[in-house]
Short mmCIF file of C-alpha atoms and ligand atoms in Angstrom, two decimals:
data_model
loop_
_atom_site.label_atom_id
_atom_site.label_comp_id
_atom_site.label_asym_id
_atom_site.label_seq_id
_atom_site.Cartn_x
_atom_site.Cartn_y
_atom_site.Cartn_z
CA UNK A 752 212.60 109.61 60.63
CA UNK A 753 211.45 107.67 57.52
CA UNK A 754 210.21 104.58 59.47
CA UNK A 755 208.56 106.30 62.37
CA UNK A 756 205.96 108.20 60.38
CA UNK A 757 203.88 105.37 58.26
CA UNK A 758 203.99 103.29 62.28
CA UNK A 759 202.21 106.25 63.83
CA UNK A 760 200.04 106.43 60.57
CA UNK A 761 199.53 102.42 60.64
CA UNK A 762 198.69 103.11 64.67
CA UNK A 763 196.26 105.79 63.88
CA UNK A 764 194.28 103.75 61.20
CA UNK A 765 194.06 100.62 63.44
CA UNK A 766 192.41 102.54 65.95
CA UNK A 767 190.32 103.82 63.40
CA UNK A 768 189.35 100.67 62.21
CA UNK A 769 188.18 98.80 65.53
CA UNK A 770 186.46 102.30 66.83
CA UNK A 771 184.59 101.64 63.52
CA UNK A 772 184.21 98.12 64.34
CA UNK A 773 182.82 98.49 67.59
CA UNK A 774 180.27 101.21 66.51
CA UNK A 775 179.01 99.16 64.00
CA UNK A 776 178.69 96.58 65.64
CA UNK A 777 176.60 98.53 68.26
CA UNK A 778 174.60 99.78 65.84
CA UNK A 779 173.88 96.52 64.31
CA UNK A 780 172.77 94.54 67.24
CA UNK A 781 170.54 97.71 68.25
CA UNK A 782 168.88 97.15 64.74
CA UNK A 783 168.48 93.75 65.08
CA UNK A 784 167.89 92.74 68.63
CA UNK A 785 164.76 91.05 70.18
CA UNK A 786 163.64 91.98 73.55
CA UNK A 787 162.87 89.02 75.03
CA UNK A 788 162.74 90.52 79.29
CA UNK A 789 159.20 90.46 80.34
CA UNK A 790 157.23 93.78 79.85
CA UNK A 791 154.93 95.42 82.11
CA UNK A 792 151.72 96.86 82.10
CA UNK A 793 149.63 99.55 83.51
CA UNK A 794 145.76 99.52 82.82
CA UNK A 795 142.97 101.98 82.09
CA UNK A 796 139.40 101.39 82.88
CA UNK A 797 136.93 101.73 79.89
CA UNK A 798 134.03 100.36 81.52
CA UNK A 799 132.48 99.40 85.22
CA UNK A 800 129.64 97.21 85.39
CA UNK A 801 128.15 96.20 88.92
CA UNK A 802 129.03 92.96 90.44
CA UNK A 803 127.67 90.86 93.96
CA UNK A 804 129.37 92.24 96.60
CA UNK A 805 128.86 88.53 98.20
CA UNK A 806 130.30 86.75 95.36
CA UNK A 807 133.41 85.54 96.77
CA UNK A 808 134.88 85.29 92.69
CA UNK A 809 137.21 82.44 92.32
CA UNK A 810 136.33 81.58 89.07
CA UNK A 811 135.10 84.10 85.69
CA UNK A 812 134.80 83.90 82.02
CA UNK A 813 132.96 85.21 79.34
CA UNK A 814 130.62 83.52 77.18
CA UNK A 815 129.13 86.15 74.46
CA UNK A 816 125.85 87.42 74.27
CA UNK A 817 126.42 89.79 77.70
CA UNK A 818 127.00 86.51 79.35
CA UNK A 819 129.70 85.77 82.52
CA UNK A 820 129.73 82.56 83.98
CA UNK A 821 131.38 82.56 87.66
CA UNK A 822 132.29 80.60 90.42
CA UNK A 823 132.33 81.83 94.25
CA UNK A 824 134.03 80.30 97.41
CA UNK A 825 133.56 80.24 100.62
CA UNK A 826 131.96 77.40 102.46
CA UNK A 827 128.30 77.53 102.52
CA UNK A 828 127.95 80.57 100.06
CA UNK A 829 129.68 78.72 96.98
CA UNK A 830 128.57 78.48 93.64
CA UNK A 831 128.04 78.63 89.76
CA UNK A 832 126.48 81.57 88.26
CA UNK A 833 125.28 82.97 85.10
CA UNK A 834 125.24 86.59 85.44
CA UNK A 835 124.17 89.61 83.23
CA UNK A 836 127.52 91.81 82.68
CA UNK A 837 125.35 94.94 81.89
CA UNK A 838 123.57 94.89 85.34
CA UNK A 839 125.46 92.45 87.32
CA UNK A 840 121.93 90.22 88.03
CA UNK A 841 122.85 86.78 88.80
CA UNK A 842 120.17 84.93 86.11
CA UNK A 843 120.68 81.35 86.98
CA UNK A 844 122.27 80.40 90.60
CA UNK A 845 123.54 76.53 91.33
CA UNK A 846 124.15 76.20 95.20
CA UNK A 847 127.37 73.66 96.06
CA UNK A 848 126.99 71.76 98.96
CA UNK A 849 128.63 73.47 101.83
CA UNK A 850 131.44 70.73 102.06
CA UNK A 851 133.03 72.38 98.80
CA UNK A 852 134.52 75.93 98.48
CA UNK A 853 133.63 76.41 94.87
CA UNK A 854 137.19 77.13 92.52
CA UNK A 855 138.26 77.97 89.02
CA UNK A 856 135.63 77.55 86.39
CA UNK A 857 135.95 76.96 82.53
CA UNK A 858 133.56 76.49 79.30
CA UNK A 859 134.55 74.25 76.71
CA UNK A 860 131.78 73.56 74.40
CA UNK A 861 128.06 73.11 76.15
CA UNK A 862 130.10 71.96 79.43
CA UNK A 863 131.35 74.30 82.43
CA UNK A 864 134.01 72.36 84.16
CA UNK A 865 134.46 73.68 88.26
CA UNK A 866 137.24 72.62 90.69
CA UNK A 867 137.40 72.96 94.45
CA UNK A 868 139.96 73.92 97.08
CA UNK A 869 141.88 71.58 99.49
CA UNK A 870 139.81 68.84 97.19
CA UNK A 871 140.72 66.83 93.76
CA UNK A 872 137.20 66.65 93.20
CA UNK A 873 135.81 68.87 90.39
CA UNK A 874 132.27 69.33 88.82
CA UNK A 875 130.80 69.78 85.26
CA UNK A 876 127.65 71.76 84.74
CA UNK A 877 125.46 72.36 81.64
CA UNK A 878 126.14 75.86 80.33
CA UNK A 879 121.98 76.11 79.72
CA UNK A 880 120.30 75.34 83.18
CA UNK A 881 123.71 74.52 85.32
CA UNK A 882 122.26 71.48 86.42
CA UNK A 883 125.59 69.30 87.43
CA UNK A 884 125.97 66.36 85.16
CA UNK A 885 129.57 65.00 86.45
CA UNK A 886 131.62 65.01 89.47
CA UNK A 887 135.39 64.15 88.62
CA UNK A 888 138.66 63.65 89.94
CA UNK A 889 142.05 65.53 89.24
CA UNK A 890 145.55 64.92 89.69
CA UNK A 891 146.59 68.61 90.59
CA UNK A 892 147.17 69.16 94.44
CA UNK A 893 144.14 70.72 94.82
CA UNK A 894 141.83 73.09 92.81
CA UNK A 895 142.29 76.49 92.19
CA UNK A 896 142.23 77.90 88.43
CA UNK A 897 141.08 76.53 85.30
CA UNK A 898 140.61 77.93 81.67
CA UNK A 899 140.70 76.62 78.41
CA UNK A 900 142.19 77.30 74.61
CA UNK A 901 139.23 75.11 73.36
CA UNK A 902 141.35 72.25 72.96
CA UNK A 903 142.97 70.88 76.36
CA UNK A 904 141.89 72.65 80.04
CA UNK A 905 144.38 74.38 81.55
CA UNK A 906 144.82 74.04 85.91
CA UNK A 907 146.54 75.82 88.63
CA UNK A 908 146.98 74.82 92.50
CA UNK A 909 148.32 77.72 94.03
CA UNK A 910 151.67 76.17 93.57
CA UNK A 911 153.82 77.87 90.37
CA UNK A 912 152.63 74.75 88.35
CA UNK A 913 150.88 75.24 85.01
CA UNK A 914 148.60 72.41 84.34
CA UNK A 915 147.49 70.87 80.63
CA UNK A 916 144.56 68.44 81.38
CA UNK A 917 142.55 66.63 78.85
CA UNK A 918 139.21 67.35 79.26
CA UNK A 919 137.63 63.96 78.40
CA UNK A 920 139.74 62.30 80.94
CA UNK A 921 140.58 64.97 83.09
CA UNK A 922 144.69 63.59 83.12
CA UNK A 923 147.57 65.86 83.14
CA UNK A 924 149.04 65.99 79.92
CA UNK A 925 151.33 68.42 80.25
CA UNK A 926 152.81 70.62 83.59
CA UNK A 927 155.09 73.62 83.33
CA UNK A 928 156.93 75.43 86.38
CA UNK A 929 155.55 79.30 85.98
CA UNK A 930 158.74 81.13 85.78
CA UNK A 931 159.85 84.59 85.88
CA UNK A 932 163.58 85.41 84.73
CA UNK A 933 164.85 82.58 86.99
CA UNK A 934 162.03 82.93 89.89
CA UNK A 935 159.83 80.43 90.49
CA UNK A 936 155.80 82.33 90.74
CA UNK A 937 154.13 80.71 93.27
CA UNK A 938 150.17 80.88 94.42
CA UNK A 939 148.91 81.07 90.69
CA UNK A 940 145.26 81.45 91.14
CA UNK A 941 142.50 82.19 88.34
CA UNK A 942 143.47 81.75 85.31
CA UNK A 943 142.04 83.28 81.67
CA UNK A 944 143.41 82.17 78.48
CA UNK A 945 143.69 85.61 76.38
CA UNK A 946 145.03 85.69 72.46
CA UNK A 947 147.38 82.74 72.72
CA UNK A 948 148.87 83.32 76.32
CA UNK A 949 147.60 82.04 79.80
CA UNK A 950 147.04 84.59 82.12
CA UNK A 951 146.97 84.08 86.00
CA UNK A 952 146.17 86.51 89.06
CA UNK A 953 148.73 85.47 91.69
CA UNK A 954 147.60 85.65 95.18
CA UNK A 955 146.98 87.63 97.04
CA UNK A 956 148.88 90.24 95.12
CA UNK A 957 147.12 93.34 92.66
CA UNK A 958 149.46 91.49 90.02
CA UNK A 959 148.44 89.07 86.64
CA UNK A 960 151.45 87.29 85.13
CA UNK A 961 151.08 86.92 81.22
CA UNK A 962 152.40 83.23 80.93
CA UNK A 963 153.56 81.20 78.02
CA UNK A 964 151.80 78.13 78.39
CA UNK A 965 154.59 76.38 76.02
CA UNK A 966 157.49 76.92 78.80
CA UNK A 967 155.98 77.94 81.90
CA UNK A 968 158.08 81.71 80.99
CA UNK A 969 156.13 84.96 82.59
CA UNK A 970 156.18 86.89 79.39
CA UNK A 971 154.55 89.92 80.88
CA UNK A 972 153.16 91.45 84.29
CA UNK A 973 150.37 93.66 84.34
CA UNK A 974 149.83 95.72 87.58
CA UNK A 975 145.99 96.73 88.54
CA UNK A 976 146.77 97.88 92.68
CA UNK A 977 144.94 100.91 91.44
CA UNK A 978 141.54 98.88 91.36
CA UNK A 979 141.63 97.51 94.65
CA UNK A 980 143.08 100.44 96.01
CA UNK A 981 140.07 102.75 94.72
CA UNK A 982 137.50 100.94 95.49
CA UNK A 983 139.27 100.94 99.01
CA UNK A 984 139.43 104.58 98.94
CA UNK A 985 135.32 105.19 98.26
CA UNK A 986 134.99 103.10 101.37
CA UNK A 987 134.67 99.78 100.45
CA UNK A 988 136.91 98.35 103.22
CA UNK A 989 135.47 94.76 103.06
CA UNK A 990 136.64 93.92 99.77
CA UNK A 991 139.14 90.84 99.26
CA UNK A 992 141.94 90.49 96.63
CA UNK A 993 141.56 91.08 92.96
CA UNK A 994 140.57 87.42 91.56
CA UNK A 995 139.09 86.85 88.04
CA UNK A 996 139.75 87.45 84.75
CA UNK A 997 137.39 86.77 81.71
CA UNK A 998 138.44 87.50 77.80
CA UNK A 999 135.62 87.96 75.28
CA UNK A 1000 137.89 86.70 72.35
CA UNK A 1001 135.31 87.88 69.69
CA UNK A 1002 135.64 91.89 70.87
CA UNK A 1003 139.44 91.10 72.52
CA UNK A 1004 137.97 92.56 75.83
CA UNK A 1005 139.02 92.11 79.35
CA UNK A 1006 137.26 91.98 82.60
CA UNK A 1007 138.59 91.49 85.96
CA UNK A 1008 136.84 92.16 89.25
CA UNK A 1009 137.40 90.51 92.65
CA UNK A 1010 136.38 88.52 95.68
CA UNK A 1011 133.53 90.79 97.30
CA UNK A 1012 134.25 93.35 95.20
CA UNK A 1013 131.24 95.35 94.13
CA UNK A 1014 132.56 96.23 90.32
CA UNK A 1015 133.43 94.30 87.48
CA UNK A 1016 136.14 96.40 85.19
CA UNK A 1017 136.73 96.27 81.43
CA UNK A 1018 140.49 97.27 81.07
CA UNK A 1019 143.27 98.18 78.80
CA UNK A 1020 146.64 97.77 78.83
CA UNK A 1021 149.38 100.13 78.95
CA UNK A 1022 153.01 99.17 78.45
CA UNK A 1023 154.88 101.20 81.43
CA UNK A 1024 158.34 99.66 80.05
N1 LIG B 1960 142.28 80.69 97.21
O1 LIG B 1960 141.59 81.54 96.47
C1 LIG B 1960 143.53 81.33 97.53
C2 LIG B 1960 142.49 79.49 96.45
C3 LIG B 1960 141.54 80.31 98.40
C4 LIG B 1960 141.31 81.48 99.29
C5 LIG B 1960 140.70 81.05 100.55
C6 LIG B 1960 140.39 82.18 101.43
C7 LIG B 1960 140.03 81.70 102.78
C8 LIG B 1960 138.87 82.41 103.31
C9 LIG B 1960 138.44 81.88 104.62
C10 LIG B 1960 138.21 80.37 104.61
C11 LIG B 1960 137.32 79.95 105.73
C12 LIG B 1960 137.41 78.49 105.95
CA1 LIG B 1961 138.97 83.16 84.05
#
């Protein structure tokens, strides 16, 4: 009849319309969305370079000029190192006293600041000779990373806490709960600050979380089991976990290596998602 035809064509054009809707829409917040879920990352080796075998490396940076500066643990074998990164040769070598188990390790300015495990006590070294000038105390739990952004120092104590301290007083300024999605990341170990984000190896795992040092938020995880795991396969079976992670910010390179390990690896990243 005359009123049933325009209703089915009214029908017909309303379903039109919100089919269009909803495909626009789509395609609009595909256009315009952010990512924000944390990506991951796979990692090539460009380089090897040898490293002590009997440096137990809790602590690593890089300081130019073919320079690392590390820390080792253990009682009785720690201590604070200058090392060649072409040849691995330890140049300068400060013994601790075999009460501490020598921690994370940081260079701000002429100063290398050290902290210890189980102990709030920390140490700061002259980057030229590593003769100790200072012995301070923290407020963290106890010591296990530090790095710097050149302004404040940044701690962790195997706990998922992310530390701010101020370097002149050595106070907390700021803490953050390390985060990822909703799950708290505990045992954050060394630490490396690397083009704006702090990154942390979490024990005893092959994994560094990329953290936002504003919020405490894993940004990022980048996976490196194929490190330990091949240096496990040519046979060396005494090697620890992956620990230590040094940024030369003037090339944007990265080195990692790990407690006994008898390599030191310049890597790359590879998004896998
Ligand atoms: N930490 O790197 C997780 C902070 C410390 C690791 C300590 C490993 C213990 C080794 C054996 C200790 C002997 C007293
Ligand atoms: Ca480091």
């Amino acid at each position: 009849s005359f009123t049933k035809v325009p209703l089915l064509v009214l029908l017909v054009m309303a379903f039109a319309v919100v089919a269009l809707l909803g495909i626009s829409s789509v395609i609009w917040s595909t256009l315009t969305s952010t990512d924000h879920s944390p990506k991951f990352y796979a990692i090539q080796v460009l380089n090897e370079f040898p490293h002590d075998p009997n440096s137990f490396t809790q602590g690593l940076l890089y300081a130019g000029n073919d320079t690392i500066f590390e820390s080792t643990g253990l009682y009785g074998q720690s201590s604070v190192r200058r090392v060649a990164l072409h040849s691995g040769e330890v140049e300068v070598l400060q013994e601790m006293d075999s009460s501490y188990f020598g921690e994370g390790l940081t260079l701000l300015g002429e100063r290398l600041f050290q902290v210890t495990w189980l102990t709030k006590t920390g140490f700061i070294y002259d980057r030229n000779n590593l003769s100790k000038i200072e012995t301070f105390t923290h407020q963290m739990r106890d010591g296990w990373g530090l790095a710097t952004d050149g302004k404040v120092l940044f701690g962790s104590d195997g706990t998922s806490m992310l530390y701010q301290l101020d370097p002149q007083t050595l106070k907390v300024i700021a803490k953050h709960i390390v985060k990822y999605e909703n799950l708290e990341v505990h045992y954050l170990n060394e630490l490396e600050f690397v083009n704006g984000e702090v990154w942390a190896n979490v024990w005893p795992t092959d994994c560094i979380a990329r953290i936002s040092h504003k919020d405490g938020t894993v940004v990022g995880w980048i996976l490196l089991e194929n490190l330990r795991k091949g240096l496990i396969a040519a046979g060396q079976t005494d090697i620890d976990v992956l620990n230590g992670i040094a940024w030369d910010s003037n090339d944007n390179r990265i080195f990692v290596t790990g407690k006994l390990w008898p390599k030191l690896y310049e890597i790359k990243l590879q998004p896998v998602r």
